[in-house]
mmCIF file of C-alpha atoms in Angstrom:
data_model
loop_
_atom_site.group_PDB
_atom_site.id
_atom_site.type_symbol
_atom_site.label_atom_id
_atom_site.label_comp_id
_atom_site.label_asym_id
_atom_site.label_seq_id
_atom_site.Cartn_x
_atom_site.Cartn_y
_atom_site.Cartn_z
ATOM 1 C CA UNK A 882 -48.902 -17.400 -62.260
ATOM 2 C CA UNK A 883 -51.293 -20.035 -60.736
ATOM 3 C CA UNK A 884 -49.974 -21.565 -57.653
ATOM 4 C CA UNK A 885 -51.828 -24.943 -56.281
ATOM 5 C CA UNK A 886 -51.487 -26.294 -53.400
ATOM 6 C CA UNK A 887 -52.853 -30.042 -51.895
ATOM 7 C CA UNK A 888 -56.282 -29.940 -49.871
ATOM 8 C CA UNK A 889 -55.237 -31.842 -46.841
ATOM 9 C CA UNK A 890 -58.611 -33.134 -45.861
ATOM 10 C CA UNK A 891 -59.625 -33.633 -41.804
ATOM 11 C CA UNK A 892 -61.017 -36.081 -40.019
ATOM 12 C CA UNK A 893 -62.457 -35.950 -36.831
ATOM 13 C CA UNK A 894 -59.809 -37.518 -34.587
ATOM 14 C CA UNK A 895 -57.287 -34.596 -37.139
ATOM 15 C CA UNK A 896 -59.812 -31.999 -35.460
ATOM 16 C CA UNK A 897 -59.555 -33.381 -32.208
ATOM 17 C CA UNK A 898 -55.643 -33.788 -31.823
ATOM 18 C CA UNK A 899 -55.623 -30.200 -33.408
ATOM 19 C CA UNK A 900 -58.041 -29.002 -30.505
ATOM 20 C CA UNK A 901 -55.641 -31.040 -28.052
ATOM 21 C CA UNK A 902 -52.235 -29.621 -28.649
ATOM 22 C CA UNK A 903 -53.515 -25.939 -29.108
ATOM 23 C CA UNK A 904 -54.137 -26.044 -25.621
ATOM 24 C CA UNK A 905 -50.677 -27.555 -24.776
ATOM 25 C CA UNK A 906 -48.429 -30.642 -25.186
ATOM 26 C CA UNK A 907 -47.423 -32.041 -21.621
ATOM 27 C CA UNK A 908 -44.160 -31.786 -20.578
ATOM 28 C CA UNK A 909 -43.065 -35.306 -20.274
ATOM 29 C CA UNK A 910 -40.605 -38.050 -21.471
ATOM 30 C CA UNK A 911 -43.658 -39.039 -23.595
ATOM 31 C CA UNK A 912 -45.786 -35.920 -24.842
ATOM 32 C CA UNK A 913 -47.776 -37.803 -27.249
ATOM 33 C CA UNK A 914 -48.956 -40.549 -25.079
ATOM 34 C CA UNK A 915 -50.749 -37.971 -23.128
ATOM 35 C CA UNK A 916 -52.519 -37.086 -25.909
ATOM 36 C CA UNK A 917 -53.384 -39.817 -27.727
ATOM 37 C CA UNK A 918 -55.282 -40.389 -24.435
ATOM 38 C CA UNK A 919 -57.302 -37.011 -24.577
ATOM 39 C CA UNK A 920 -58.116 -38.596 -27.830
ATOM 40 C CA UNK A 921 -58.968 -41.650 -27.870
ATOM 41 C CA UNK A 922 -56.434 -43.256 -30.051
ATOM 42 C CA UNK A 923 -52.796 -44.715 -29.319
ATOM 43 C CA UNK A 924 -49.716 -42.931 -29.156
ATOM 44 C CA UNK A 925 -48.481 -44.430 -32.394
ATOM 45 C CA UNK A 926 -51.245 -43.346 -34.467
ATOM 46 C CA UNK A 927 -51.117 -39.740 -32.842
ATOM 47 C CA UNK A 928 -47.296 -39.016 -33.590
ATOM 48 C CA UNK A 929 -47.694 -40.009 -37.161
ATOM 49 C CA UNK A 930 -51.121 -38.036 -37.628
ATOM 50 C CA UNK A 931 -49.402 -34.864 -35.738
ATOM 51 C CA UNK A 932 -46.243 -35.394 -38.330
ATOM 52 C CA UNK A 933 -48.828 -35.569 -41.383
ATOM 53 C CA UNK A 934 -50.359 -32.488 -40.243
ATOM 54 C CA UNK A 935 -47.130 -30.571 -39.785
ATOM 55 C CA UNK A 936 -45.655 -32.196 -43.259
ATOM 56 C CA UNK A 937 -49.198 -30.554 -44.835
ATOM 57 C CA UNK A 938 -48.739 -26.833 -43.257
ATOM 58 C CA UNK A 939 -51.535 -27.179 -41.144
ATOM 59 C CA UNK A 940 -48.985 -27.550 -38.335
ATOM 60 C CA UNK A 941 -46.132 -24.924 -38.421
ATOM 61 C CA UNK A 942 -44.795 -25.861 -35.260
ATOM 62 C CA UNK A 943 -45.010 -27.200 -31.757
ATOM 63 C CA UNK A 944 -42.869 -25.453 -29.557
ATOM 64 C CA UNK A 945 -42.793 -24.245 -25.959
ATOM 65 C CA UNK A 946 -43.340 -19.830 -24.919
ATOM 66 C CA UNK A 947 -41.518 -18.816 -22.260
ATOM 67 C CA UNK A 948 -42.820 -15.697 -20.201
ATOM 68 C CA UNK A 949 -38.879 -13.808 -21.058
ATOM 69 C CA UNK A 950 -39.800 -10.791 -18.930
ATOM 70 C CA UNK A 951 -40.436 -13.370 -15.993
ATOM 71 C CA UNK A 952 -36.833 -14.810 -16.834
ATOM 72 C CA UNK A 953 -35.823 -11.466 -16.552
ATOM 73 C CA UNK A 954 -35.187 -10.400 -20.045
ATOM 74 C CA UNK A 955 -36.376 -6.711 -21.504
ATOM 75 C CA UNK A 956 -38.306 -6.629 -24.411
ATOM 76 C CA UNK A 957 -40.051 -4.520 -26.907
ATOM 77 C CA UNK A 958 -41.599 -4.024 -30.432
ATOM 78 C CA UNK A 959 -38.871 -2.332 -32.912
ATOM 79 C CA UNK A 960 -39.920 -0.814 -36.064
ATOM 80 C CA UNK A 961 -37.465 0.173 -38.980
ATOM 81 C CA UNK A 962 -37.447 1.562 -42.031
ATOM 82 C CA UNK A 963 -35.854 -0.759 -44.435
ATOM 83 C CA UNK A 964 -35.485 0.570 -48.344
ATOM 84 C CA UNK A 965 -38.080 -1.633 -50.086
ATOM 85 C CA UNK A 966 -35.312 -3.561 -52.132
ATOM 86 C CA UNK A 967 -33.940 -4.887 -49.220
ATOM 87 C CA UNK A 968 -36.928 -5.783 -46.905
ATOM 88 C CA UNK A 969 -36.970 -9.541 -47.541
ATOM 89 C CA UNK A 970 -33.284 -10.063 -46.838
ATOM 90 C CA UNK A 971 -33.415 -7.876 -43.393
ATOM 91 C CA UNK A 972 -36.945 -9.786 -42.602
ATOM 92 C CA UNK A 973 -34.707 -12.582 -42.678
ATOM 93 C CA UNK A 974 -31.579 -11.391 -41.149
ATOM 94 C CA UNK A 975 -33.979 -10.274 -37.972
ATOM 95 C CA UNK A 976 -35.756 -13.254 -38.130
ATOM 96 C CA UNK A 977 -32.534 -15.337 -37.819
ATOM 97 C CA UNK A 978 -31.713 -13.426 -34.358
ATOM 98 C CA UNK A 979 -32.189 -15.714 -31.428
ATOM 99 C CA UNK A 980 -34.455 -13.061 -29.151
ATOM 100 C CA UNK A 981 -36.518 -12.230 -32.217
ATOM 101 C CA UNK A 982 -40.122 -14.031 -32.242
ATOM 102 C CA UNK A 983 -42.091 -12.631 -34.616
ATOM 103 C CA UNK A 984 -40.959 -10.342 -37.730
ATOM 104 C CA UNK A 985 -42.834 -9.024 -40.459
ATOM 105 C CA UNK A 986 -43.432 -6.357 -43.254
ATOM 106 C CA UNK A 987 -45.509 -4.020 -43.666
ATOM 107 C CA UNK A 988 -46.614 -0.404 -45.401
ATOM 108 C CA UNK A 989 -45.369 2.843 -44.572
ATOM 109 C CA UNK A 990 -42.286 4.207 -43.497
ATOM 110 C CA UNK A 991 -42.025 2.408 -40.803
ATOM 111 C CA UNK A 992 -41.721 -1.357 -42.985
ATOM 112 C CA UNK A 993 -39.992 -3.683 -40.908
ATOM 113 C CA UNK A 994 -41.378 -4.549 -37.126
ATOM 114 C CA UNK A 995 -40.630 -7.394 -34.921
ATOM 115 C CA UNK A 996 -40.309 -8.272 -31.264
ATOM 116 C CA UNK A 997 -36.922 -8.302 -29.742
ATOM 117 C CA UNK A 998 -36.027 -9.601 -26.121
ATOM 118 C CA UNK A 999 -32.612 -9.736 -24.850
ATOM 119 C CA UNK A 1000 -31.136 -11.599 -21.781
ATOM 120 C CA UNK A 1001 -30.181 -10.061 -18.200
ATOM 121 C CA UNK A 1002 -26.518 -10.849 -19.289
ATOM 122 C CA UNK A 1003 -26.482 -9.098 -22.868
ATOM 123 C CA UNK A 1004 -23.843 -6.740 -22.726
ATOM 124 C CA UNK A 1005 -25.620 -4.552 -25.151
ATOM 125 C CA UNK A 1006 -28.972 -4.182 -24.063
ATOM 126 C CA UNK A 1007 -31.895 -4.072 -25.495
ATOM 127 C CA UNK A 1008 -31.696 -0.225 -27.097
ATOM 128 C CA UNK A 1009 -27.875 -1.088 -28.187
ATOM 129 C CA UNK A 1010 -29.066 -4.509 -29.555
ATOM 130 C CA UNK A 1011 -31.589 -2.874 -31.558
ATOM 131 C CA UNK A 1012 -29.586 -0.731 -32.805
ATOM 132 C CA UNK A 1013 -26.823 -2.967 -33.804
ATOM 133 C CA UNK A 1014 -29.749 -4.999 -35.517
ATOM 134 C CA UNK A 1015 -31.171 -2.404 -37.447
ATOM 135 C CA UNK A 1016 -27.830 -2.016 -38.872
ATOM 136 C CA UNK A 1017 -27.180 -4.830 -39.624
ATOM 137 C CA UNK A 1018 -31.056 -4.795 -41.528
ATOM 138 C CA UNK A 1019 -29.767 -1.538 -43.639
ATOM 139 C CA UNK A 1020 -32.595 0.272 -41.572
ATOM 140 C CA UNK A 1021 -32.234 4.099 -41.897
ATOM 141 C CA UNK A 1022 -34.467 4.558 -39.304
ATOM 142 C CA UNK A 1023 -35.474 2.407 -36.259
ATOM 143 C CA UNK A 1024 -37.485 3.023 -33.306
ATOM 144 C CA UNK A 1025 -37.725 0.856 -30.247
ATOM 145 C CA UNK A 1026 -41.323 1.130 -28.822
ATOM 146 C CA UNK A 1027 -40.804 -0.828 -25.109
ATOM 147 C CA UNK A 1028 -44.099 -2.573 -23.586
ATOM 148 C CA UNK A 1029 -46.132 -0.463 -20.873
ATOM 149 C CA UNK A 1030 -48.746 -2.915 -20.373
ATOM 150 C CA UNK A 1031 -49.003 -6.313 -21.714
ATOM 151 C CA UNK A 1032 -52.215 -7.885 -22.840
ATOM 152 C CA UNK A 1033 -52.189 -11.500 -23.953
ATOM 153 C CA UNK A 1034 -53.798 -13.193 -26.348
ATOM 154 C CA UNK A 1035 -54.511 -16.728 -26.300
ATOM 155 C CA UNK A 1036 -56.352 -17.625 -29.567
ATOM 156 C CA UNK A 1037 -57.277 -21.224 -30.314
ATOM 157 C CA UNK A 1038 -59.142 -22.413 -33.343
ATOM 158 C CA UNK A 1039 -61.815 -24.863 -32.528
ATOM 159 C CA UNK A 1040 -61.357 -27.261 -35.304
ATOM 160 C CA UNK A 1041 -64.411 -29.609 -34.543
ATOM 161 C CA UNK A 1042 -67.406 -26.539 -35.075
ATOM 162 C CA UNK A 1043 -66.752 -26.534 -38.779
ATOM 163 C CA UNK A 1044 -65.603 -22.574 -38.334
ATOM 164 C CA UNK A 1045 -62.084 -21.484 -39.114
ATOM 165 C CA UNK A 1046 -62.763 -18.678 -36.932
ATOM 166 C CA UNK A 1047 -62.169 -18.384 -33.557
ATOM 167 C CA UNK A 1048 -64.524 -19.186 -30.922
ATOM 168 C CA UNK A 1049 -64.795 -15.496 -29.685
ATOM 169 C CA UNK A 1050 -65.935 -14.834 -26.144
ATOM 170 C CA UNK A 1051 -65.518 -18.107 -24.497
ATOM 171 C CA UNK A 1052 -62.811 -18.590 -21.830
ATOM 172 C CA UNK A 1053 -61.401 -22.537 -20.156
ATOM 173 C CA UNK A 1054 -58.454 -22.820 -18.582
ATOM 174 C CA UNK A 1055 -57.015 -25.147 -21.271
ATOM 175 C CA UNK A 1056 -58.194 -23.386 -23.737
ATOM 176 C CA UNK A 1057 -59.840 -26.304 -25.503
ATOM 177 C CA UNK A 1058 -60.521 -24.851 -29.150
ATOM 178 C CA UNK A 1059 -62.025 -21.628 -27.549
ATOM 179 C CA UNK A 1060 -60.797 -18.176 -27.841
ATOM 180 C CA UNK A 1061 -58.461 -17.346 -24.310
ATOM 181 C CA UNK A 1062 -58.071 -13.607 -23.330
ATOM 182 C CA UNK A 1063 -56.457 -12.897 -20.331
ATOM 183 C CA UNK A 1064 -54.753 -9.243 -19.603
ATOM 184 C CA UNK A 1065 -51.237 -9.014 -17.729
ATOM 185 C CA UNK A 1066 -50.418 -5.554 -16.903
ATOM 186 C CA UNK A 1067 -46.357 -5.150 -16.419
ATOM 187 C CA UNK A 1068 -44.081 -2.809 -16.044
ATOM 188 C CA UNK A 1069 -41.397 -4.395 -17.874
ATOM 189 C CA UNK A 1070 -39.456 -2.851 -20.912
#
Protein backbone atom coordinates (compact mmCIF):
# COMPACT_ATOMS: atom_id res chain seq x y z
CA UNK A 1 0.00 0.00 0.00
CA UNK A 2 1.39 3.47 -1.01
CA UNK A 3 0.15 6.20 1.13
CA UNK A 4 0.73 10.03 -0.17
CA UNK A 5 0.40 12.72 1.54
CA UNK A 6 0.42 16.81 0.34
CA UNK A 7 3.91 18.69 0.69
CA UNK A 8 2.77 21.74 2.51
CA UNK A 9 5.47 24.06 1.37
CA UNK A 10 6.91 27.09 3.92
CA UNK A 11 7.52 30.35 3.58
CA UNK A 12 9.44 32.47 5.60
CA UNK A 13 6.84 34.43 7.56
CA UNK A 14 5.26 30.10 7.96
CA UNK A 15 8.87 29.65 9.63
CA UNK A 16 8.67 32.60 11.58
CA UNK A 17 5.06 32.28 13.14
CA UNK A 18 6.17 28.56 13.69
CA UNK A 19 9.34 29.90 15.66
CA UNK A 20 6.82 32.41 17.46
CA UNK A 21 4.20 30.21 18.97
CA UNK A 22 6.73 27.37 19.97
CA UNK A 23 7.87 29.67 22.41
CA UNK A 24 4.31 30.58 23.62
CA UNK A 25 0.99 32.22 22.60
CA UNK A 26 0.17 35.21 25.07
CA UNK A 27 -2.48 34.92 27.23
CA UNK A 28 -4.81 37.57 26.13
CA UNK A 29 -8.32 38.44 24.75
CA UNK A 30 -6.34 38.61 21.45
CA UNK A 31 -3.42 35.92 21.23
CA UNK A 32 -2.80 36.38 17.67
CA UNK A 33 -2.43 40.05 17.56
CA UNK A 34 0.55 39.62 19.69
CA UNK A 35 2.00 37.67 17.30
CA UNK A 36 1.37 38.88 14.19
CA UNK A 37 3.45 41.70 15.77
CA UNK A 38 6.58 39.46 16.59
CA UNK A 39 6.10 38.92 12.95
CA UNK A 40 5.65 41.44 11.08
CA UNK A 41 2.34 40.82 9.52
CA UNK A 42 -1.38 41.59 10.73
CA UNK A 43 -3.42 39.63 12.90
CA UNK A 44 -5.71 38.58 10.08
CA UNK A 45 -3.16 37.12 7.96
CA UNK A 46 -1.56 35.27 11.07
CA UNK A 47 -4.85 33.43 12.28
CA UNK A 48 -5.52 32.15 8.84
CA UNK A 49 -1.74 31.11 8.18
CA UNK A 50 -1.70 29.41 11.88
CA UNK A 51 -5.22 27.58 10.77
CA UNK A 52 -3.50 26.46 7.32
CA UNK A 53 -0.70 25.10 9.18
CA UNK A 54 -2.77 23.18 11.70
CA UNK A 55 -5.36 22.04 8.72
CA UNK A 56 -1.81 20.61 6.98
CA UNK A 57 -0.47 18.58 10.24
CA UNK A 58 2.29 20.72 10.67
CA UNK A 59 0.35 22.12 13.64
CA UNK A 60 -1.19 19.41 15.95
CA UNK A 61 -2.20 21.73 18.45
CA UNK A 62 -1.91 24.90 20.45
CA UNK A 63 -2.75 24.39 23.84
CA UNK A 64 -1.70 25.58 27.29
CA UNK A 65 0.72 22.91 30.09
CA UNK A 66 -0.04 23.32 33.36
CA UNK A 67 2.74 22.42 36.04
CA UNK A 68 -0.22 19.59 37.78
CA UNK A 69 2.18 18.73 40.60
CA UNK A 70 2.26 22.61 41.38
CA UNK A 71 -1.70 22.43 41.35
CA UNK A 72 -1.24 19.79 43.61
CA UNK A 73 -2.02 16.75 41.65
CA UNK A 74 0.25 13.29 41.90
CA UNK A 75 1.50 11.92 38.94
CA UNK A 76 3.45 9.19 37.39
CA UNK A 77 4.41 7.04 34.30
CA UNK A 78 2.18 3.66 34.22
CA UNK A 79 3.16 0.84 32.11
CA UNK A 80 0.81 -2.21 31.24
CA UNK A 81 0.80 -5.10 29.55
CA UNK A 82 -1.98 -5.09 27.11
CA UNK A 83 -2.49 -8.53 24.85
CA UNK A 84 -1.34 -7.30 21.42
CA UNK A 85 -4.96 -7.64 19.90
CA UNK A 86 -6.20 -5.18 22.03
CA UNK A 87 -3.44 -2.45 22.28
CA UNK A 88 -5.01 0.08 19.89
CA UNK A 89 -8.41 0.09 21.56
CA UNK A 90 -6.81 0.49 25.30
CA UNK A 91 -4.24 3.21 23.65
CA UNK A 92 -7.37 4.83 23.03
CA UNK A 93 -9.45 4.14 25.99
CA UNK A 94 -6.27 5.70 28.14
CA UNK A 95 -5.88 8.29 25.86
CA UNK A 96 -9.55 9.38 26.28
CA UNK A 97 -8.91 9.79 30.24
CA UNK A 98 -8.86 13.40 31.22
CA UNK A 99 -5.36 13.21 33.47
CA UNK A 100 -3.73 11.20 30.72
CA UNK A 101 -1.20 13.36 28.45
CA UNK A 102 0.70 11.30 26.55
CA UNK A 103 0.03 7.43 25.68
CA UNK A 104 1.75 5.20 23.50
CA UNK A 105 2.84 1.60 22.42
CA UNK A 106 5.57 0.01 22.48
CA UNK A 107 7.68 -3.57 22.51
CA UNK A 108 7.99 -5.86 25.24
CA UNK A 109 5.94 -6.95 27.91
CA UNK A 110 5.48 -4.01 29.22
CA UNK A 111 3.33 -2.48 25.75
CA UNK A 112 1.22 0.18 26.87
CA UNK A 113 2.81 3.41 28.88
CA UNK A 114 1.40 6.75 29.47
CA UNK A 115 1.42 9.54 32.01
CA UNK A 116 -1.37 9.73 34.46
CA UNK A 117 -2.04 12.69 36.98
CA UNK A 118 -4.94 12.80 39.18
CA UNK A 119 -6.46 15.75 41.21
CA UNK A 120 -6.07 16.48 45.14
CA UNK A 121 -9.87 15.64 45.26
CA UNK A 122 -9.85 12.14 43.34
CA UNK A 123 -11.28 9.83 45.62
CA UNK A 124 -9.24 7.08 44.14
CA UNK A 125 -5.88 8.18 43.93
CA UNK A 126 -3.46 7.89 41.77
CA UNK A 127 -2.41 3.92 42.50
CA UNK A 128 -6.39 3.09 42.65
CA UNK A 129 -6.91 5.18 39.43
CA UNK A 130 -4.35 3.28 37.73
CA UNK A 131 -5.53 0.44 38.57
CA UNK A 132 -9.09 0.96 37.71
CA UNK A 133 -7.56 2.16 34.26
CA UNK A 134 -5.60 -0.69 33.51
CA UNK A 135 -8.71 -2.57 33.84
CA UNK A 136 -10.54 -0.99 32.10
CA UNK A 137 -7.38 -1.30 29.17
CA UNK A 138 -7.63 -5.36 29.62
CA UNK A 139 -4.00 -4.90 31.08
CA UNK A 140 -2.87 -8.13 32.87
CA UNK A 141 -0.21 -6.44 34.29
CA UNK A 142 0.39 -2.75 35.23
CA UNK A 143 2.98 -1.02 37.09
CA UNK A 144 2.89 2.53 38.32
CA UNK A 145 6.49 3.96 38.22
CA UNK A 146 5.91 7.57 40.35
CA UNK A 147 8.47 10.55 39.44
CA UNK A 148 11.62 10.99 41.85
CA UNK A 149 13.09 13.75 40.05
CA UNK A 150 11.74 15.63 37.21
CA UNK A 151 13.81 16.88 34.34
CA UNK A 152 12.16 19.01 31.68
CA UNK A 153 12.51 19.24 28.37
CA UNK A 154 11.77 22.15 26.38
CA UNK A 155 12.49 21.30 22.69
CA UNK A 156 11.76 23.84 19.96
CA UNK A 157 12.43 23.36 16.30
CA UNK A 158 14.02 26.33 14.72
CA UNK A 159 12.16 26.42 11.53
CA UNK A 160 14.12 29.36 9.81
CA UNK A 161 17.93 27.34 9.80
CA UNK A 162 16.68 24.98 7.15
CA UNK A 163 17.29 21.93 9.90
CA UNK A 164 14.41 19.85 11.15
CA UNK A 165 16.52 19.14 14.00
CA UNK A 166 16.71 20.79 17.01
CA UNK A 167 18.99 23.50 17.79
CA UNK A 168 20.91 21.45 20.49
CA UNK A 169 22.84 23.30 23.17
CA UNK A 170 21.46 26.72 22.98
CA UNK A 171 19.31 28.08 25.84
CA UNK A 172 16.78 31.82 25.72
CA UNK A 173 14.30 32.33 27.91
CA UNK A 174 11.60 32.20 25.19
CA UNK A 175 12.91 29.63 23.69
CA UNK A 176 12.93 31.20 20.24
CA UNK A 177 13.46 28.05 17.86
CA UNK A 178 16.38 26.85 20.15
CA UNK A 179 16.58 23.74 22.10
CA UNK A 180 15.44 24.69 26.15
CA UNK A 181 16.74 22.30 28.92
CA UNK A 182 16.10 23.18 32.23
CA UNK A 183 16.14 20.42 35.25
CA UNK A 184 13.40 20.59 38.15
CA UNK A 185 14.18 18.23 40.82
CA UNK A 186 10.77 17.31 42.92
CA UNK A 187 9.71 15.23 45.23
CA UNK A 188 6.34 14.77 44.01
CA UNK A 189 4.65 11.34 43.13
Amino acid sequence: MCLWREVFVLDQLDKQLLNVIQAGVPLSPRPFQHVAADVGCDEADAVRRVDALRQAGIIREISAIFDAVALGYRQALVAMTVPPELLDQAGQTAAAHPGVSHCYGRAGTMNLWLTLAVSPQSPLGLDNSAALLARLCGATAHAVLPTIKRYKLRVSFDMESGSPAPAAGKTETRGRGDAETRREETEDG
